[in-house]
């Protein structure tokens, strides 16, 4: 077998066999096949795509390049959730304790912030004392005792994807749907849960900008999970404005706490309820509609709040943060306002720029090695469709000693479009579609 022939097949719109895909991926991982040949292959895939079987084979080969996370010592149904990444997306913090109140186990591995999107682990570490680095024994014990555990990704999950993803990043081949689907699923399927809810974000703050493409991605991901007999649901959700009102680590913890107490913002609360209800449905224990009612009740009667406290305590955090978040969370007191340059209606928000505005304050990372400041971020005061007067605050910036405030304000100014008239077709839906496998 020669890389040349495999590249040529794909260049000429042919199909690569399982053996060929395995040969390319293993050869690349073992430093036998050079970057330039894999790059050429990736570009051929970018233009000519992988079909269902090829996508599955690529996923499977990448998945098997690393460790599998065995959850069999955790009793009961284990349901996972994955978001393709957005701005203000703190759903895991709220839905993990929600779902756990109904007896479903959430044992999750999560990542850190990079670029304009945040990371669950950084957010959790804004809670005083919270430990995201756990031994396998601790991870399993907390999952069994509390029903929720979230740890940082360690070990060797899909190393082939890691290497391939860096190369895609450098060769402008990230945006191919079959490659995205295989990349995400190779990591998610390595965690041996009973089901997974996929939150596919679409819009100006997501890497998918188009609903039809997001649906197509969802379908490819669902097909892959079906081949593994893993139950899955994909929600196509709106990222044309930040999710909720708070962006930045401690600020997002604050908003998640408000949400589990029933006082969260409308869009974020709705998304949490839907994602949680589908997670419960996938467990096969309680159907979707009933799950939704029970979840609402558990928020109202304080059970979710108590579960969140139990979880935080089990991972070494100060659970009092849930009772008195303003007292125990460290949020910068240095506030700068971003005010409207004109009167009118907010007709569009470039959400990626809002994410970047938060990143340059220090809430996120431009490069993997950058340090973050969990106390900084942005509170959004006006969202799509809202009316503003000239000089009225649109957002509050919580600023730290290393924040690039001018840069952040510049991003926000570029992000917000304000017009005299409100368009009739302004899209404010939280969920665009739900796909099943
Ligand atoms: N996230 C991933 O993990 N992989 C991709 O290819 C794109 C987004």
GROMACS .gro file of C-alpha atoms and ligand atoms in nm:
model
  445
    1UNK     CA    1   0.000   0.000   0.000
    2UNK     CA    2   0.128   0.348  -0.084
    3UNK     CA    3   0.006   0.683   0.052
    4UNK     CA    4   0.028   0.816  -0.305
    5UNK     CA    5  -0.241   0.575  -0.430
    6UNK     CA    6  -0.470   0.640  -0.134
    7UNK     CA    7  -0.446   1.016  -0.190
    8UNK     CA    8  -0.506   0.968  -0.563
    9UNK     CA    9  -0.818   0.758  -0.502
   10UNK     CA   10  -0.967   1.031  -0.287
   11UNK     CA   11  -0.851   1.305  -0.519
   12UNK     CA   12  -1.039   1.128  -0.799
   13UNK     CA   13  -1.356   1.101  -0.588
   14UNK     CA   14  -1.307   0.733  -0.504
   15UNK     CA   15  -1.357   0.554  -0.176
   16UNK     CA   16  -1.084   0.467   0.071
   17UNK     CA   17  -1.111   0.121   0.226
   18UNK     CA   18  -1.086   0.049   0.596
   19UNK     CA   19  -0.734  -0.086   0.542
   20UNK     CA   20  -0.629   0.230   0.357
   21UNK     CA   21  -0.765   0.460   0.627
   22UNK     CA   22  -0.595   0.253   0.894
   23UNK     CA   23  -0.270   0.256   0.697
   24UNK     CA   24  -0.276   0.637   0.669
   25UNK     CA   25  -0.369   0.706   1.032
   26UNK     CA   26  -0.133   0.452   1.186
   27UNK     CA   27   0.147   0.557   0.952
   28UNK     CA   28   0.097   0.919   1.052
   29UNK     CA   29   0.085   0.843   1.423
   30UNK     CA   30   0.403   0.635   1.397
   31UNK     CA   31   0.580   0.912   1.200
   32UNK     CA   32   0.618   0.686   0.897
   33UNK     CA   33   0.393   0.889   0.665
   34UNK     CA   34   0.497   1.256   0.650
   35UNK     CA   35   0.279   1.563   0.711
   36UNK     CA   36   0.273   1.660   0.344
   37UNK     CA   37   0.108   1.337   0.233
   38UNK     CA   38  -0.151   1.344   0.510
   39UNK     CA   39  -0.214   1.711   0.429
   40UNK     CA   40  -0.277   1.629   0.067
   41UNK     CA   41  -0.511   1.346   0.168
   42UNK     CA   42  -0.700   1.576   0.405
   43UNK     CA   43  -0.742   1.834   0.130
   44UNK     CA   44  -0.871   1.565  -0.105
   45UNK     CA   45  -1.119   1.463   0.167
   46UNK     CA   46  -1.212   1.829   0.215
   47UNK     CA   47  -1.321   1.853  -0.148
   48UNK     CA   48  -1.454   1.502  -0.204
   49UNK     CA   49  -1.572   1.406   0.146
   50UNK     CA   50  -1.591   1.072   0.325
   51UNK     CA   51  -1.905   0.865   0.288
   52UNK     CA   52  -2.085   0.708   0.584
   53UNK     CA   53  -1.868   0.397   0.591
   54UNK     CA   54  -1.544   0.591   0.551
   55UNK     CA   55  -1.645   0.832   0.829
   56UNK     CA   56  -1.719   0.539   1.056
   57UNK     CA   57  -1.386   0.375   0.970
   58UNK     CA   58  -1.191   0.695   1.034
   59UNK     CA   59  -1.370   0.737   1.368
   60UNK     CA   60  -1.305   0.377   1.464
   61UNK     CA   61  -0.937   0.386   1.375
   62UNK     CA   62  -0.883   0.713   1.567
   63UNK     CA   63  -1.087   0.589   1.862
   64UNK     CA   64  -0.882   0.270   1.881
   65UNK     CA   65  -0.555   0.466   1.863
   66UNK     CA   66  -0.595   0.541   2.235
   67UNK     CA   67  -0.753   0.439   2.562
   68UNK     CA   68  -1.117   0.358   2.621
   69UNK     CA   69  -1.274   0.493   2.938
   70UNK     CA   70  -1.457   0.208   3.102
   71UNK     CA   71  -1.751   0.325   3.314
   72UNK     CA   72  -1.876  -0.024   3.396
   73UNK     CA   73  -1.792   0.014   3.766
   74UNK     CA   74  -2.041   0.300   3.784
   75UNK     CA   75  -2.384   0.159   3.864
   76UNK     CA   76  -2.689   0.259   3.661
   77UNK     CA   77  -2.728   0.439   3.330
   78UNK     CA   78  -2.449   0.675   3.230
   79UNK     CA   79  -2.545   0.946   2.984
   80UNK     CA   80  -2.299   1.189   2.829
   81UNK     CA   81  -2.346   1.526   2.659
   82UNK     CA   82  -2.126   1.703   2.410
   83UNK     CA   83  -2.146   2.059   2.284
   84UNK     CA   84  -1.964   2.163   1.970
   85UNK     CA   85  -1.873   2.484   2.150
   86UNK     CA   86  -2.018   2.828   2.190
   87UNK     CA   87  -2.004   3.149   2.389
   88UNK     CA   88  -2.153   3.149   2.738
   89UNK     CA   89  -2.214   2.774   2.715
   90UNK     CA   90  -2.215   2.664   3.076
   91UNK     CA   91  -2.479   2.395   3.029
   92UNK     CA   92  -2.280   2.107   3.181
   93UNK     CA   93  -2.265   2.291   3.515
   94UNK     CA   94  -2.643   2.305   3.539
   95UNK     CA   95  -2.758   1.992   3.359
   96UNK     CA   96  -2.526   1.746   3.532
   97UNK     CA   97  -2.697   1.793   3.872
   98UNK     CA   98  -3.039   1.823   3.706
   99UNK     CA   99  -3.010   1.484   3.537
  100UNK     CA  100  -2.856   1.325   3.846
  101UNK     CA  101  -3.166   1.410   4.054
  102UNK     CA  102  -3.352   1.155   3.842
  103UNK     CA  103  -3.101   0.879   3.912
  104UNK     CA  104  -2.906   0.901   3.587
  105UNK     CA  105  -2.529   0.910   3.622
  106UNK     CA  106  -2.331   1.189   3.461
  107UNK     CA  107  -1.963   1.093   3.458
  108UNK     CA  108  -1.801   1.338   3.222
  109UNK     CA  109  -1.461   1.430   3.092
  110UNK     CA  110  -1.445   1.793   2.985
  111UNK     CA  111  -1.201   2.032   2.827
  112UNK     CA  112  -1.056   2.377   2.876
  113UNK     CA  113  -1.109   2.711   2.704
  114UNK     CA  114  -0.947   2.777   2.369
  115UNK     CA  115  -1.005   3.069   2.132
  116UNK     CA  116  -1.343   3.238   2.157
  117UNK     CA  117  -1.507   2.943   2.338
  118UNK     CA  118  -1.483   2.861   2.706
  119UNK     CA  119  -1.411   2.530   2.877
  120UNK     CA  120  -1.608   2.354   3.148
  121UNK     CA  121  -1.300   2.265   3.351
  122UNK     CA  122  -1.183   2.627   3.374
  123UNK     CA  123  -1.533   2.729   3.480
  124UNK     CA  124  -1.550   2.465   3.752
  125UNK     CA  125  -1.209   2.568   3.880
  126UNK     CA  126  -1.352   2.914   3.952
  127UNK     CA  127  -1.527   2.741   4.246
  128UNK     CA  128  -1.301   2.768   4.551
  129UNK     CA  129  -1.133   2.433   4.621
  130UNK     CA  130  -1.284   2.247   4.325
  131UNK     CA  131  -1.058   1.969   4.196
  132UNK     CA  132  -1.093   1.857   3.836
  133UNK     CA  133  -0.796   1.626   3.843
  134UNK     CA  134  -0.918   1.298   3.990
  135UNK     CA  135  -0.782   0.946   4.011
  136UNK     CA  136  -0.987   0.676   3.839
  137UNK     CA  137  -1.095   0.544   4.181
  138UNK     CA  138  -1.211   0.889   4.294
  139UNK     CA  139  -1.393   0.944   3.964
  140UNK     CA  140  -1.584   0.618   3.999
  141UNK     CA  141  -1.658   0.664   4.369
  142UNK     CA  142  -1.801   1.015   4.323
  143UNK     CA  143  -2.011   0.898   4.026
  144UNK     CA  144  -2.153   0.614   4.236
  145UNK     CA  145  -2.205   0.816   4.555
  146UNK     CA  146  -2.333   1.145   4.411
  147UNK     CA  147  -2.433   1.068   4.053
  148UNK     CA  148  -2.228   1.353   3.906
  149UNK     CA  149  -1.858   1.380   3.842
  150UNK     CA  150  -1.675   1.601   3.592
  151UNK     CA  151  -1.301   1.570   3.546
  152UNK     CA  152  -1.042   1.709   3.308
  153UNK     CA  153  -0.948   1.500   3.010
  154UNK     CA  154  -0.639   1.300   3.097
  155UNK     CA  155  -0.475   0.993   2.955
  156UNK     CA  156  -0.457   0.904   2.599
  157UNK     CA  157  -0.794   0.953   2.433
  158UNK     CA  158  -0.784   0.933   2.051
  159UNK     CA  159  -0.422   1.051   2.008
  160UNK     CA  160  -0.458   1.012   1.631
  161UNK     CA  161  -0.729   1.276   1.634
  162UNK     CA  162  -0.511   1.510   1.835
  163UNK     CA  163  -0.234   1.487   1.578
  164UNK     CA  164  -0.467   1.504   1.281
  165UNK     CA  165  -0.660   1.799   1.425
  166UNK     CA  166  -0.342   2.008   1.459
  167UNK     CA  167  -0.261   1.933   1.098
  168UNK     CA  168  -0.615   2.023   0.986
  169UNK     CA  169  -0.585   2.346   1.175
  170UNK     CA  170  -0.268   2.433   0.986
  171UNK     CA  171  -0.392   2.323   0.644
  172UNK     CA  172  -0.739   2.485   0.634
  173UNK     CA  173  -0.917   2.148   0.639
  174UNK     CA  174  -1.103   2.177   0.969
  175UNK     CA  175  -1.440   2.265   0.816
  176UNK     CA  176  -1.513   1.936   0.640
  177UNK     CA  177  -1.821   1.777   0.801
  178UNK     CA  178  -1.706   1.415   0.780
  179UNK     CA  179  -1.375   1.509   0.942
  180UNK     CA  180  -1.544   1.710   1.217
  181UNK     CA  181  -1.789   1.428   1.289
  182UNK     CA  182  -1.513   1.165   1.302
  183UNK     CA  183  -1.297   1.387   1.520
  184UNK     CA  184  -1.566   1.457   1.777
  185UNK     CA  185  -1.708   1.104   1.781
  186UNK     CA  186  -1.366   0.938   1.815
  187UNK     CA  187  -1.328   1.120   2.147
  188UNK     CA  188  -1.686   1.088   2.268
  189UNK     CA  189  -1.720   0.718   2.185
  190UNK     CA  190  -1.399   0.647   2.375
  191UNK     CA  191  -1.603   0.711   2.690
  192UNK     CA  192  -1.821   0.403   2.721
  193UNK     CA  193  -2.149   0.565   2.829
  194UNK     CA  194  -2.498   0.433   2.754
  195UNK     CA  195  -2.600   0.730   2.544
  196UNK     CA  196  -2.504   1.075   2.434
  197UNK     CA  197  -2.687   1.401   2.371
  198UNK     CA  198  -2.513   1.615   2.110
  199UNK     CA  199  -2.561   1.990   2.125
  200UNK     CA  200  -2.466   2.116   1.781
  201UNK     CA  201  -2.436   2.491   1.793
  202UNK     CA  202  -2.504   2.696   1.486
  203UNK     CA  203  -2.461   3.067   1.423
  204UNK     CA  204  -2.217   3.352   1.453
  205UNK     CA  205  -2.056   3.216   1.770
  206UNK     CA  206  -2.023   2.856   1.652
  207UNK     CA  207  -1.796   2.700   1.399
  208UNK     CA  208  -2.107   2.587   1.207
  209UNK     CA  209  -2.263   2.900   1.057
  210UNK     CA  210  -2.540   2.735   0.860
  211UNK     CA  211  -2.839   2.534   0.991
  212UNK     CA  212  -2.845   2.287   0.703
  213UNK     CA  213  -2.477   2.212   0.748
  214UNK     CA  214  -2.524   2.172   1.123
  215UNK     CA  215  -2.805   1.923   1.057
  216UNK     CA  216  -2.586   1.735   0.813
  217UNK     CA  217  -2.312   1.720   1.077
  218UNK     CA  218  -2.570   1.594   1.325
  219UNK     CA  219  -2.682   1.320   1.088
  220UNK     CA  220  -2.326   1.202   1.027
  221UNK     CA  221  -2.258   1.194   1.401
  222UNK     CA  222  -2.580   1.005   1.471
  223UNK     CA  223  -2.499   0.751   1.201
  224UNK     CA  224  -2.159   0.691   1.354
  225UNK     CA  225  -2.305   0.644   1.702
  226UNK     CA  226  -2.566   0.404   1.563
  227UNK     CA  227  -2.288   0.183   1.428
  228UNK     CA  228  -2.160   0.156   1.788
  229UNK     CA  229  -2.511   0.083   1.918
  230UNK     CA  230  -2.486   0.400   2.121
  231UNK     CA  231  -2.816   0.581   2.167
  232UNK     CA  232  -2.787   0.944   2.066
  233UNK     CA  233  -2.990   1.259   2.004
  234UNK     CA  234  -2.864   1.574   1.833
  235UNK     CA  235  -3.007   1.916   1.914
  236UNK     CA  236  -2.934   2.192   1.667
  237UNK     CA  237  -2.919   2.503   1.883
  238UNK     CA  238  -2.887   2.877   1.835
  239UNK     CA  239  -2.550   3.045   1.879
  240UNK     CA  240  -2.638   3.373   1.709
  241UNK     CA  241  -2.605   3.541   2.045
  242UNK     CA  242  -2.431   3.442   2.368
  243UNK     CA  243  -2.610   3.174   2.568
  244UNK     CA  244  -2.751   3.334   2.882
  245UNK     CA  245  -2.613   3.666   2.997
  246UNK     CA  246  -2.279   3.585   3.149
  247UNK     CA  247  -1.948   3.496   2.988
  248UNK     CA  248  -1.631   3.423   3.183
  249UNK     CA  249  -1.554   3.156   3.436
  250UNK     CA  250  -1.679   3.269   3.779
  251UNK     CA  251  -1.959   3.464   3.609
  252UNK     CA  252  -2.077   3.149   3.431
  253UNK     CA  253  -2.071   2.950   3.754
  254UNK     CA  254  -2.288   3.223   3.904
  255UNK     CA  255  -2.537   3.194   3.617
  256UNK     CA  256  -2.546   2.814   3.638
  257UNK     CA  257  -2.619   2.842   4.012
  258UNK     CA  258  -2.899   3.091   3.946
  259UNK     CA  259  -3.038   2.849   3.688
  260UNK     CA  260  -3.045   2.543   3.912
  261UNK     CA  261  -3.231   2.760   4.163
  262UNK     CA  262  -3.489   2.844   3.896
  263UNK     CA  263  -3.373   3.201   3.839
  264UNK     CA  264  -3.169   3.161   3.521
  265UNK     CA  265  -3.209   3.351   3.196
  266UNK     CA  266  -3.483   3.228   2.962
  267UNK     CA  267  -3.270   3.093   2.677
  268UNK     CA  268  -3.018   2.917   2.897
  269UNK     CA  269  -3.284   2.767   3.127
  270UNK     CA  270  -3.479   2.638   2.828
  271UNK     CA  271  -3.173   2.478   2.670
  272UNK     CA  272  -3.076   2.313   3.000
  273UNK     CA  273  -3.425   2.171   3.044
  274UNK     CA  274  -3.435   2.030   2.690
  275UNK     CA  275  -3.085   1.880   2.700
  276UNK     CA  276  -3.152   1.726   3.041
  277UNK     CA  277  -3.488   1.583   2.936
  278UNK     CA  278  -3.327   1.416   2.633
  279UNK     CA  279  -3.046   1.281   2.849
  280UNK     CA  280  -3.303   1.127   3.081
  281UNK     CA  281  -3.502   0.991   2.786
  282UNK     CA  282  -3.189   0.823   2.645
  283UNK     CA  283  -3.142   0.640   2.974
  284UNK     CA  284  -3.469   0.460   2.898
  285UNK     CA  285  -3.581   0.519   3.257
  286UNK     CA  286  -3.825   0.809   3.215
  287UNK     CA  287  -3.972   0.933   2.885
  288UNK     CA  288  -3.894   1.286   2.764
  289UNK     CA  289  -4.221   1.459   2.858
  290UNK     CA  290  -4.237   1.315   3.206
  291UNK     CA  291  -3.866   1.384   3.255
  292UNK     CA  292  -3.921   1.749   3.170
  293UNK     CA  293  -4.196   1.785   3.429
  294UNK     CA  294  -3.990   1.608   3.695
  295UNK     CA  295  -3.685   1.820   3.620
  296UNK     CA  296  -3.891   2.139   3.655
  297UNK     CA  297  -4.027   2.014   3.987
  298UNK     CA  298  -3.678   1.923   4.110
  299UNK     CA  299  -3.558   2.274   4.034
  300UNK     CA  300  -3.857   2.424   4.215
  301UNK     CA  301  -3.828   2.211   4.527
  302UNK     CA  302  -3.453   2.268   4.562
  303UNK     CA  303  -3.342   1.909   4.485
  304UNK     CA  304  -3.120   2.020   4.196
  305UNK     CA  305  -2.960   2.288   4.411
  306UNK     CA  306  -2.885   2.026   4.680
  307UNK     CA  307  -2.742   1.789   4.418
  308UNK     CA  308  -2.513   2.063   4.292
  309UNK     CA  309  -2.387   2.122   4.646
  310UNK     CA  310  -2.324   1.752   4.698
  311UNK     CA  311  -2.130   1.735   4.372
  312UNK     CA  312  -1.915   2.041   4.443
  313UNK     CA  313  -1.836   1.912   4.791
  314UNK     CA  314  -1.741   1.567   4.659
  315UNK     CA  315  -1.486   1.728   4.428
  316UNK     CA  316  -1.332   1.933   4.708
  317UNK     CA  317  -1.515   2.259   4.638
  318UNK     CA  318  -1.688   2.486   4.885
  319UNK     CA  319  -2.054   2.395   4.844
  320UNK     CA  320  -2.166   2.715   5.016
  321UNK     CA  321  -2.099   2.881   4.683
  322UNK     CA  322  -2.441   2.752   4.575
  323UNK     CA  323  -2.619   2.926   4.867
  324UNK     CA  324  -2.427   3.252   4.851
  325UNK     CA  325  -2.250   3.280   4.517
  326UNK     CA  326  -2.177   3.652   4.551
  327UNK     CA  327  -1.997   3.586   4.877
  328UNK     CA  328  -1.790   3.285   4.774
  329UNK     CA  329  -1.718   3.341   4.405
  330UNK     CA  330  -1.438   3.575   4.320
  331UNK     CA  331  -1.564   3.815   4.054
  332UNK     CA  332  -1.366   4.127   3.967
  333UNK     CA  333  -1.507   4.445   4.116
  334UNK     CA  334  -1.346   4.656   3.852
  335UNK     CA  335  -1.630   4.715   3.604
  336UNK     CA  336  -1.623   4.901   3.273
  337UNK     CA  337  -1.939   4.958   3.073
  338UNK     CA  338  -1.982   4.913   2.701
  339UNK     CA  339  -2.246   5.165   2.596
  340UNK     CA  340  -2.451   5.189   2.282
  341UNK     CA  341  -2.305   5.426   2.023
  342UNK     CA  342  -2.656   5.500   1.892
  343UNK     CA  343  -3.025   5.443   1.959
  344UNK     CA  344  -3.218   5.165   1.788
  345UNK     CA  345  -3.268   4.789   1.803
  346UNK     CA  346  -3.003   4.521   1.831
  347UNK     CA  347  -3.047   4.337   1.504
  348UNK     CA  348  -2.741   4.112   1.505
  349UNK     CA  349  -2.458   4.006   1.731
  350UNK     CA  350  -2.136   3.859   1.602
  351UNK     CA  351  -2.106   3.615   1.889
  352UNK     CA  352  -1.756   3.500   1.805
  353UNK     CA  353  -1.643   3.859   1.856
  354UNK     CA  354  -1.820   3.870   2.192
  355UNK     CA  355  -1.629   3.553   2.284
  356UNK     CA  356  -1.307   3.719   2.175
  357UNK     CA  357  -1.397   4.028   2.379
  358UNK     CA  358  -1.416   3.804   2.685
  359UNK     CA  359  -1.098   3.617   2.591
  360UNK     CA  360  -0.888   3.935   2.570
  361UNK     CA  361  -1.007   4.031   2.917
  362UNK     CA  362  -0.832   3.712   3.027
  363UNK     CA  363  -1.132   3.477   3.059
  364UNK     CA  364  -1.004   3.253   2.780
  365UNK     CA  365  -0.690   3.147   2.600
  366UNK     CA  366  -0.556   3.242   2.263
  367UNK     CA  367  -0.294   2.966   2.284
  368UNK     CA  368  -0.306   2.645   2.485
  369UNK     CA  369  -0.031   2.758   2.723
  370UNK     CA  370  -0.195   3.093   2.818
  371UNK     CA  371  -0.307   3.144   3.177
  372UNK     CA  372  -0.664   3.252   3.246
  373UNK     CA  373  -0.822   3.480   3.504
  374UNK     CA  374  -1.141   3.324   3.639
  375UNK     CA  375  -1.260   3.653   3.792
  376UNK     CA  376  -1.306   3.843   3.463
  377UNK     CA  377  -1.566   3.833   3.187
  378UNK     CA  378  -1.867   4.001   3.038
  379UNK     CA  379  -2.226   4.045   3.149
  380UNK     CA  380  -2.460   4.099   2.859
  381UNK     CA  381  -2.736   4.347   2.936
  382UNK     CA  382  -2.896   4.368   2.590
  383UNK     CA  383  -2.962   4.084   2.349
  384UNK     CA  384  -3.110   4.038   2.004
  385UNK     CA  385  -3.423   4.244   1.945
  386UNK     CA  386  -3.374   4.467   2.249
  387UNK     CA  387  -3.415   4.842   2.217
  388UNK     CA  388  -3.130   5.067   2.332
  389UNK     CA  389  -3.085   5.440   2.371
  390UNK     CA  390  -2.765   5.617   2.277
  391UNK     CA  391  -2.522   5.585   2.569
  392UNK     CA  392  -2.723   5.308   2.738
  393UNK     CA  393  -2.506   5.020   2.867
  394UNK     CA  394  -2.516   4.708   2.649
  395UNK     CA  395  -2.264   4.506   2.849
  396UNK     CA  396  -2.054   4.521   3.162
  397UNK     CA  397  -1.690   4.419   3.148
  398UNK     CA  398  -1.540   4.268   3.462
  399UNK     CA  399  -1.180   4.362   3.429
  400UNK     CA  400  -0.855   4.224   3.576
  401UNK     CA  401  -0.499   4.348   3.591
  402UNK     CA  402  -0.405   4.173   3.265
  403UNK     CA  403  -0.722   4.261   3.073
  404UNK     CA  404  -0.692   4.432   2.736
  405UNK     CA  405  -0.993   4.655   2.789
  406UNK     CA  406  -0.964   4.866   2.474
  407UNK     CA  407  -0.936   4.556   2.263
  408UNK     CA  408  -1.237   4.404   2.433
  409UNK     CA  409  -1.447   4.718   2.377
  410UNK     CA  410  -1.340   4.721   2.013
  411UNK     CA  411  -1.456   4.360   1.968
  412UNK     CA  412  -1.792   4.444   2.128
  413UNK     CA  413  -1.840   4.751   1.912
  414UNK     CA  414  -1.776   4.540   1.603
  415UNK     CA  415  -2.002   4.263   1.733
  416UNK     CA  416  -2.322   4.460   1.791
  417UNK     CA  417  -2.528   4.585   1.499
  418UNK     CA  418  -2.786   4.846   1.595
  419UNK     CA  419  -3.051   4.961   1.349
  420UNK     CA  420  -3.354   5.194   1.349
  421UNK     CA  421  -3.599   4.918   1.253
  422UNK     CA  422  -3.644   4.575   1.401
  423UNK     CA  423  -3.657   4.319   1.118
  424UNK     CA  424  -3.973   4.107   1.117
  425UNK     CA  425  -3.791   3.779   1.075
  426UNK     CA  426  -3.543   3.818   1.363
  427UNK     CA  427  -3.467   3.461   1.472
  428UNK     CA  428  -3.475   3.416   1.847
  429UNK     CA  429  -3.534   3.042   1.878
  430UNK     CA  430  -3.321   2.852   2.128
  431UNK     CA  431  -3.352   2.515   1.953
  432UNK     CA  432  -3.379   2.488   1.576
  433UNK     CA  433  -3.423   2.112   1.546
  434UNK     CA  434  -3.388   1.777   1.718
  435UNK     CA  435  -3.252   1.472   1.533
  436UNK     CA  436  -3.266   1.111   1.648
  437UNK     CA  437  -3.068   0.800   1.550
  438LIG     N1  438  -1.416   1.989   1.756
  438LIG     C1  439  -1.345   1.876   1.744
  438LIG     O1  440  -1.317   1.810   1.843
  438LIG     N2  441  -1.306   1.839   1.622
  438LIG     C2  442  -1.334   1.908   1.510
  438LIG     O2  443  -1.296   1.867   1.404
  438LIG     C3  444  -1.407   2.027   1.524
  438LIG     C4  445  -1.447   2.065   1.648
   0.00000   0.00000   0.00000
